[in-house]
Amino acid sequence: MVHQGRDGELSPAGARTAGIRRRLLAWYRKHKRDLPWRRTEDPYRIWVSEIMLQQTRVAAALPYYARFLARFPDVQALAEAAEQDLLAAWAGLGYYSRARNLQKAAKNIVERGGFPRDHSSLRELPGVGDYTAAAVSSIAFGLPHAVLDGNVARVLSRVAPELGDIKSEAVRKRLRALAEVLLDRRRPGEFNQALMELGATVCVPKRPLCERCPVRLYCEARKQGLENQLPVRGPRPSADQRAKRLLVVEKAGKVLFWQRPAESPRLAKFWELPEPEQLPTAQVTDYAGIFRHTIVNTTYLVEVCRATVGSRPDGFHWVAKASLRVLPVSTTAKKALALYDRSLRNNTT
Ligand code: SF4
């Protein structure tokens, strides 16, 4: 279960977060690729590597990186370079605006009198977005900024799990929040690189190598057999497969339910768990997991979340867990509650 707010180390979510950090960092120290930008603390060299890797694979970037730094060993040299020398050093890498922005930024740094040392000043440099500012500030200066690039978004969408369209702004926001929660603030640069390395070498887009994964025990997609279906790209998983979210709001042994009316075309008078649209003020606090449920020809991927509400909303009832056995509860709600109870047990053992 992943806690979406600040994690307390004594809570099950906090223990899970600590477990992910510990195993991921241990794995990274043992298995990380030996790359030149990992052997330096020079922010200039780290920044150049981040820009170069934006649209270029590691193997392709390596010779360019060495040549570029031999030719322009520091910010001053880059700021003073003739444009034709700069473009010649970049030739073959494509996306030449990256090289031009590097030089614009280098001139800016020289004018400022030094390399910017915090996220917001880095963000002001031409060609530096949120990702690059977070990567450089965490790796070069040890500042607690979580990165969210394509690799990290894929890993987190599986660990969470996240069923929404990975390209949507709402999902990016949720994944960013999760990245911030998981970030090891004592070693942010190393943690960020470990997560990116996991995405690049183990949690790859097709057929992730889960058997070798250090966080497999905590990965919800793995537990549910969904690792090859996530992340979701596009508004829905597929034409006959839909995403749905159910909320478990629990208070003093009672769970919030609503009852279908007698005239309901399906499951009349059955008891159901709420969906987020029915409880717009509910706060989702944890993910419990995900399961598949087929109704006629449609398969639902049902995500179960723990949530809280201020007071009992109109049309809802607190139902004692003990009385659920004797009430007509829909199969979807039963499955969701069973998964929820299982996740509570798993996270307290
Ligand atoms: Fe990715 Fe598999 Fe690891 Fe989950 S267990 S994070 S799907 S490699």
Coordinates of C-alpha atoms and ligand atoms in Angstrom, one line a residue:
M1 CA 0.0 0.0 0.0
V2 CA 1.5 3.3 -1.0
H3 CA 0.8 6.3 1.3
Q4 CA 0.1 9.3 -0.8
G5 CA 0.8 11.9 1.9
R6 CA 3.8 12.5 4.1
D7 CA 4.8 9.0 5.3
G8 CA 5.2 8.3 8.9
E9 CA 8.0 5.8 9.5
L10 CA 5.9 3.8 11.9
S11 CA 2.8 3.4 9.6
P12 CA 2.5 0.4 7.3
A13 CA 2.9 2.8 4.4
G14 CA 6.0 4.3 6.0
A15 CA 7.5 0.8 6.4
R16 CA 6.8 0.0 2.8
T17 CA 8.4 3.3 1.6
A18 CA 11.4 2.5 3.8
G19 CA 11.6 -1.0 2.3
I20 CA 11.5 0.3 -1.3
R21 CA 14.2 2.8 -0.6
R22 CA 16.5 0.3 1.1
R23 CA 16.2 -2.4 -1.5
L24 CA 16.4 0.0 -4.4
L25 CA 19.5 1.7 -3.1
A26 CA 21.2 -1.6 -2.3
W27 CA 20.4 -3.0 -5.7
Y28 CA 21.7 0.2 -7.4
R29 CA 25.0 0.2 -5.6
K30 CA 25.6 -3.4 -6.7
H31 CA 24.2 -3.2 -10.3
K32 CA 24.5 0.3 -11.6
R33 CA 26.2 0.8 -14.9
D34 CA 29.6 2.5 -14.7
L35 CA 28.9 5.7 -16.6
P36 CA 31.2 8.7 -16.9
W37 CA 28.7 11.2 -15.5
R38 CA 28.4 9.0 -12.4
R39 CA 32.1 9.4 -11.7
T40 CA 31.9 13.2 -11.2
E41 CA 30.4 15.7 -8.9
D42 CA 31.0 18.6 -11.3
P43 CA 27.5 20.2 -11.9
Y44 CA 28.6 21.2 -15.4
R45 CA 29.4 17.7 -16.4
I46 CA 26.2 16.3 -14.8
W47 CA 24.1 19.0 -16.6
V48 CA 25.7 18.3 -20.0
S49 CA 25.0 14.5 -19.5
E50 CA 21.3 15.2 -18.6
I51 CA 20.8 17.4 -21.7
M52 CA 22.6 15.0 -24.0
L53 CA 20.5 12.0 -22.7
Q54 CA 17.2 13.8 -23.2
Q55 CA 16.7 12.4 -26.7
T56 CA 19.6 10.0 -27.0
R57 CA 20.3 6.5 -25.7
V58 CA 23.1 6.0 -23.2
A59 CA 25.2 3.9 -25.6
A60 CA 24.9 6.4 -28.4
A61 CA 25.7 9.4 -26.1
L62 CA 28.9 8.0 -24.6
P63 CA 31.4 8.9 -27.3
Y64 CA 29.8 12.3 -27.9
Y65 CA 29.9 13.0 -24.2
A66 CA 33.7 12.3 -24.0
R67 CA 34.4 14.4 -27.1
F68 CA 32.2 17.3 -26.0
L69 CA 33.9 17.6 -22.7
A70 CA 37.4 17.2 -24.1
R71 CA 36.5 20.1 -26.4
F72 CA 34.5 22.2 -23.8
P73 CA 35.8 21.1 -20.4
D74 CA 34.0 23.8 -18.4
V75 CA 31.2 26.4 -18.6
Q76 CA 33.6 29.1 -19.6
A77 CA 34.9 27.1 -22.6
L78 CA 31.3 26.4 -23.7
A79 CA 30.2 30.0 -23.3
E80 CA 33.1 31.2 -25.5
A81 CA 32.8 28.4 -28.2
A82 CA 32.3 29.4 -31.8
E83 CA 28.9 28.3 -33.0
Q84 CA 30.4 26.1 -35.7
D85 CA 32.6 24.3 -33.2
L86 CA 29.6 23.7 -30.9
L87 CA 27.5 22.3 -33.7
A88 CA 30.4 20.2 -35.0
A89 CA 30.7 18.6 -31.5
W90 CA 27.0 17.9 -31.5
A91 CA 26.7 16.8 -35.1
G92 CA 25.0 13.4 -35.2
L93 CA 23.1 13.7 -32.0
G94 CA 20.3 15.7 -33.5
Y95 CA 17.9 18.1 -31.8
Y96 CA 20.4 20.9 -32.2
S97 CA 18.3 23.3 -30.1
R98 CA 19.7 21.3 -27.1
A99 CA 23.3 22.4 -28.1
R100 CA 22.2 26.0 -28.7
N101 CA 20.4 26.2 -25.4
L102 CA 23.4 24.7 -23.6
Q103 CA 25.6 27.5 -24.9
K104 CA 23.0 30.2 -24.1
A105 CA 22.8 28.8 -20.6
A106 CA 26.6 28.6 -20.3
K107 CA 26.8 32.4 -21.2
N108 CA 24.1 33.1 -18.6
I109 CA 26.0 31.1 -16.0
V110 CA 29.2 33.0 -16.7
E111 CA 27.3 36.3 -16.5
R112 CA 25.9 35.3 -13.1
G113 CA 29.4 34.4 -11.9
G114 CA 28.8 30.8 -11.1
F115 CA 26.7 27.6 -11.6
P116 CA 23.2 28.0 -10.1
R117 CA 23.0 25.8 -7.0
D118 CA 19.3 25.4 -6.4
H119 CA 16.3 24.1 -8.3
S120 CA 14.6 27.4 -9.1
S121 CA 17.7 29.1 -10.4
L122 CA 18.5 26.1 -12.5
R123 CA 15.0 26.1 -13.9
E124 CA 15.6 29.6 -15.2
L125 CA 18.3 28.5 -17.6
P126 CA 17.4 28.0 -21.2
G127 CA 16.6 24.4 -22.0
V128 CA 16.2 23.4 -18.4
G129 CA 12.8 22.0 -17.4
D130 CA 11.5 20.5 -14.2
Y131 CA 13.1 17.2 -14.9
T132 CA 16.6 18.5 -15.6
A133 CA 16.5 21.0 -12.7
A134 CA 15.5 18.2 -10.3
A135 CA 18.1 15.8 -11.7
V136 CA 21.0 18.3 -11.5
S137 CA 20.0 19.8 -8.1
S138 CA 19.7 16.4 -6.6
I139 CA 22.7 14.7 -8.2
A140 CA 25.2 17.6 -8.0
F141 CA 24.0 19.4 -4.9
G142 CA 22.1 16.7 -2.9
L143 CA 18.9 18.7 -2.9
P144 CA 15.6 16.8 -2.2
H145 CA 13.9 17.1 -5.6
A146 CA 12.3 14.0 -7.1
V147 CA 12.7 13.4 -10.9
L148 CA 9.9 12.2 -13.1
D149 CA 11.1 11.1 -16.5
G150 CA 9.7 8.4 -18.7
N151 CA 11.5 5.6 -17.0
V152 CA 10.5 6.8 -13.5
A153 CA 6.9 7.3 -14.5
R154 CA 6.7 3.7 -15.9
V155 CA 8.2 2.2 -12.7
L156 CA 5.9 4.2 -10.4
S157 CA 2.8 3.5 -12.5
R158 CA 3.5 -0.2 -12.0
V159 CA 4.5 0.0 -8.3
A160 CA 1.5 2.1 -7.4
P161 CA -0.4 0.8 -9.5
E162 CA -1.7 3.7 -11.6
L163 CA -4.5 2.9 -14.0
G164 CA -5.0 6.3 -15.6
D165 CA -3.6 7.5 -18.9
I166 CA 0.1 8.1 -18.1
K167 CA 0.1 11.0 -20.5
S168 CA -2.7 12.9 -18.7
E169 CA -1.8 15.8 -16.4
A170 CA -3.8 14.3 -13.5
V171 CA -1.8 11.1 -13.7
R172 CA 1.5 12.9 -14.0
K173 CA 0.5 14.9 -10.9
R174 CA -0.2 11.7 -8.9
L175 CA 3.1 10.1 -10.0
R176 CA 5.0 13.3 -9.1
A177 CA 3.4 13.2 -5.7
L178 CA 4.4 9.5 -5.3
A179 CA 7.9 10.2 -6.5
E180 CA 8.2 12.9 -3.8
V181 CA 6.9 10.6 -1.1
L182 CA 9.3 7.8 -2.0
L183 CA 12.4 10.1 -2.5
D184 CA 15.1 9.3 0.0
R185 CA 15.8 12.8 1.3
R186 CA 19.1 11.8 2.8
R187 CA 20.4 10.6 -0.6
P188 CA 18.2 12.2 -3.2
G189 CA 20.7 12.1 -6.1
E190 CA 21.5 8.5 -5.6
F191 CA 17.8 7.5 -5.1
N192 CA 16.7 9.4 -8.3
Q193 CA 19.4 7.7 -10.3
A194 CA 18.5 4.3 -8.8
L195 CA 14.9 4.7 -9.9
M196 CA 15.9 5.8 -13.4
E197 CA 18.4 2.9 -13.6
L198 CA 15.6 0.5 -12.6
G199 CA 13.4 1.8 -15.4
A200 CA 16.2 1.7 -18.0
T201 CA 17.5 -1.8 -17.2
V202 CA 14.8 -3.9 -15.3
C203 CA 11.4 -2.3 -15.4
V204 CA 11.6 -1.9 -19.2
P205 CA 8.6 -1.0 -21.3
K206 CA 7.9 -4.5 -22.7
R207 CA 8.2 -7.6 -20.6
P208 CA 9.8 -6.1 -17.4
L209 CA 12.3 -8.4 -15.7
C210 CA 10.4 -8.7 -12.5
E211 CA 12.4 -11.7 -11.2
R212 CA 15.4 -9.5 -11.0
C213 CA 13.6 -6.5 -9.6
P214 CA 14.6 -5.3 -6.1
V215 CA 11.1 -3.8 -5.4
R216 CA 9.0 -6.7 -6.7
L217 CA 7.7 -7.5 -3.2
Y218 CA 6.2 -4.0 -3.1
C219 CA 5.0 -3.8 -6.7
E220 CA 1.2 -3.9 -7.0
A221 CA 1.3 -4.5 -10.8
R222 CA 3.5 -7.5 -10.2
K223 CA 1.2 -8.8 -7.4
Q224 CA -1.9 -8.5 -9.7
G225 CA -0.2 -9.8 -12.8
L226 CA -0.6 -6.4 -14.5
E227 CA 3.0 -5.6 -15.2
N228 CA 2.6 -6.0 -19.0
Q229 CA -0.6 -3.9 -19.1
L230 CA 0.8 -0.9 -17.3
P231 CA 1.4 1.9 -17.9
V232 CA -1.9 2.7 -19.6
R233 CA -1.5 4.9 -22.7
G234 CA -4.7 6.5 -23.9
P235 CA -7.9 7.2 -22.0
R236 CA -8.9 3.5 -21.6
P237 CA -7.0 0.3 -21.4
S238 CA -8.8 -1.0 -24.5
A239 CA -12.3 -1.0 -26.1
D240 CA -13.7 -3.8 -23.9
Q241 CA -11.5 -3.1 -20.9
R242 CA -12.3 -0.2 -18.6
A243 CA -10.8 1.3 -15.5
K244 CA -12.9 1.9 -12.4
R245 CA -12.0 3.0 -8.9
L246 CA -13.8 2.1 -5.7
L247 CA -13.3 3.8 -2.4
V248 CA -13.2 2.0 1.0
V249 CA -14.1 4.6 3.7
E250 CA -13.8 2.9 7.0
K251 CA -14.6 4.2 10.4
A252 CA -14.8 2.3 13.7
G253 CA -15.4 -1.0 12.1
K254 CA -18.0 0.4 9.7
V255 CA -17.7 0.9 6.0
L256 CA -19.5 3.5 3.8
F257 CA -22.0 2.0 1.4
W258 CA -24.8 3.0 -0.8
Q259 CA -27.8 0.9 -1.8
R260 CA -29.0 0.5 -5.4
P261 CA -32.7 1.5 -5.7
A262 CA -35.4 -1.0 -6.3
E263 CA -35.9 0.2 -9.9
S264 CA -32.2 -0.2 -10.7
P265 CA -31.9 -2.2 -14.0
R266 CA -29.0 -4.2 -12.5
L267 CA -28.5 -5.6 -9.0
A268 CA -31.6 -3.8 -7.6
K269 CA -31.3 -3.3 -3.8
F270 CA -27.7 -4.5 -3.7
W271 CA -25.1 -2.7 -1.6
E272 CA -22.2 -1.0 -3.3
L273 CA -19.0 0.8 -2.4
P274 CA -18.7 4.4 -3.6
E275 CA -16.9 5.6 -6.7
P276 CA -14.9 8.9 -6.5
E277 CA -17.5 10.8 -8.6
Q278 CA -20.1 10.1 -6.0
L279 CA -17.9 11.5 -3.2
P280 CA -16.2 14.5 -4.6
T281 CA -14.9 15.7 -1.2
A282 CA -13.3 12.3 -0.3
Q283 CA -9.6 12.3 0.3
V284 CA -7.8 9.2 -1.1
T285 CA -5.1 8.2 1.3
D286 CA -3.8 4.8 0.1
Y287 CA -3.9 2.3 -2.7
A288 CA -5.0 -1.1 -1.7
G289 CA -4.6 -2.8 -5.0
I290 CA -6.3 -3.7 -8.2
F291 CA -8.4 -6.6 -9.6
R292 CA -10.1 -7.7 -12.7
H293 CA -13.9 -8.2 -12.9
T294 CA -15.9 -9.1 -16.0
I295 CA -19.5 -8.1 -16.4
V296 CA -21.0 -9.6 -19.6
N297 CA -18.5 -8.6 -22.3
T298 CA -16.7 -5.8 -20.4
T299 CA -13.7 -6.4 -18.2
Y300 CA -13.1 -3.8 -15.5
L301 CA -9.7 -3.1 -13.9
V302 CA -10.9 -2.1 -10.5
E303 CA -8.6 0.0 -8.4
V304 CA -9.3 -0.1 -4.7
C305 CA -8.3 2.9 -2.6
R306 CA -8.7 3.8 1.0
A307 CA -10.3 7.2 1.5
T308 CA -11.7 9.4 4.2
V309 CA -14.7 11.7 4.3
G310 CA -15.6 14.5 6.7
S311 CA -19.1 13.5 7.6
R312 CA -21.5 10.9 6.2
P313 CA -22.7 12.1 2.8
D314 CA -26.4 12.1 1.9
G315 CA -27.5 8.8 0.4
F316 CA -24.7 6.8 2.1
H317 CA -24.8 4.5 5.1
W318 CA -22.3 3.3 7.6
V319 CA -22.5 -0.5 7.5
A320 CA -20.9 -2.6 10.2
K321 CA -18.4 -5.0 8.7
A322 CA -19.9 -7.9 10.7
S323 CA -23.3 -7.4 9.1
L324 CA -22.0 -7.5 5.5
R325 CA -22.3 -11.3 5.5
V326 CA -26.1 -11.1 5.7
L327 CA -26.6 -8.2 3.3
P328 CA -26.8 -8.4 -0.5
V329 CA -23.4 -7.0 -1.4
S330 CA -22.4 -6.8 -5.1
T331 CA -19.5 -9.1 -6.2
T332 CA -17.4 -6.1 -7.1
A333 CA -17.8 -4.6 -3.7
K334 CA -17.0 -8.0 -2.1
K335 CA -13.9 -8.5 -4.1
A336 CA -12.8 -4.9 -3.4
L337 CA -13.3 -5.4 0.4
A338 CA -11.4 -8.7 0.3
L339 CA -8.5 -7.1 -1.5
Y340 CA -8.6 -4.2 0.9
D341 CA -8.5 -6.5 4.0
R342 CA -5.7 -8.5 2.4
S343 CA -3.6 -5.3 1.8
L344 CA -4.1 -4.2 5.4
R345 CA -2.9 -7.6 6.6
N346 CA 0.1 -7.6 4.2
N347 CA 1.1 -4.2 5.3
T348 CA 1.0 -4.9 9.0
T349 CA 3.0 -8.2 8.8
Ligands
SF4_1 FE1 8.6 -3.2 -12.7 FE2 8.3 -5.8 -12.3 FE3 9.8 -4.4 -10.6 FE4 7.1 -4.1 -10.7 S1 8.2 -5.9 -10.1 S2 8.7 -2.4 -10.6 S3 6.7 -4.3 -12.9 S4 10.2 -4.8 -12.8

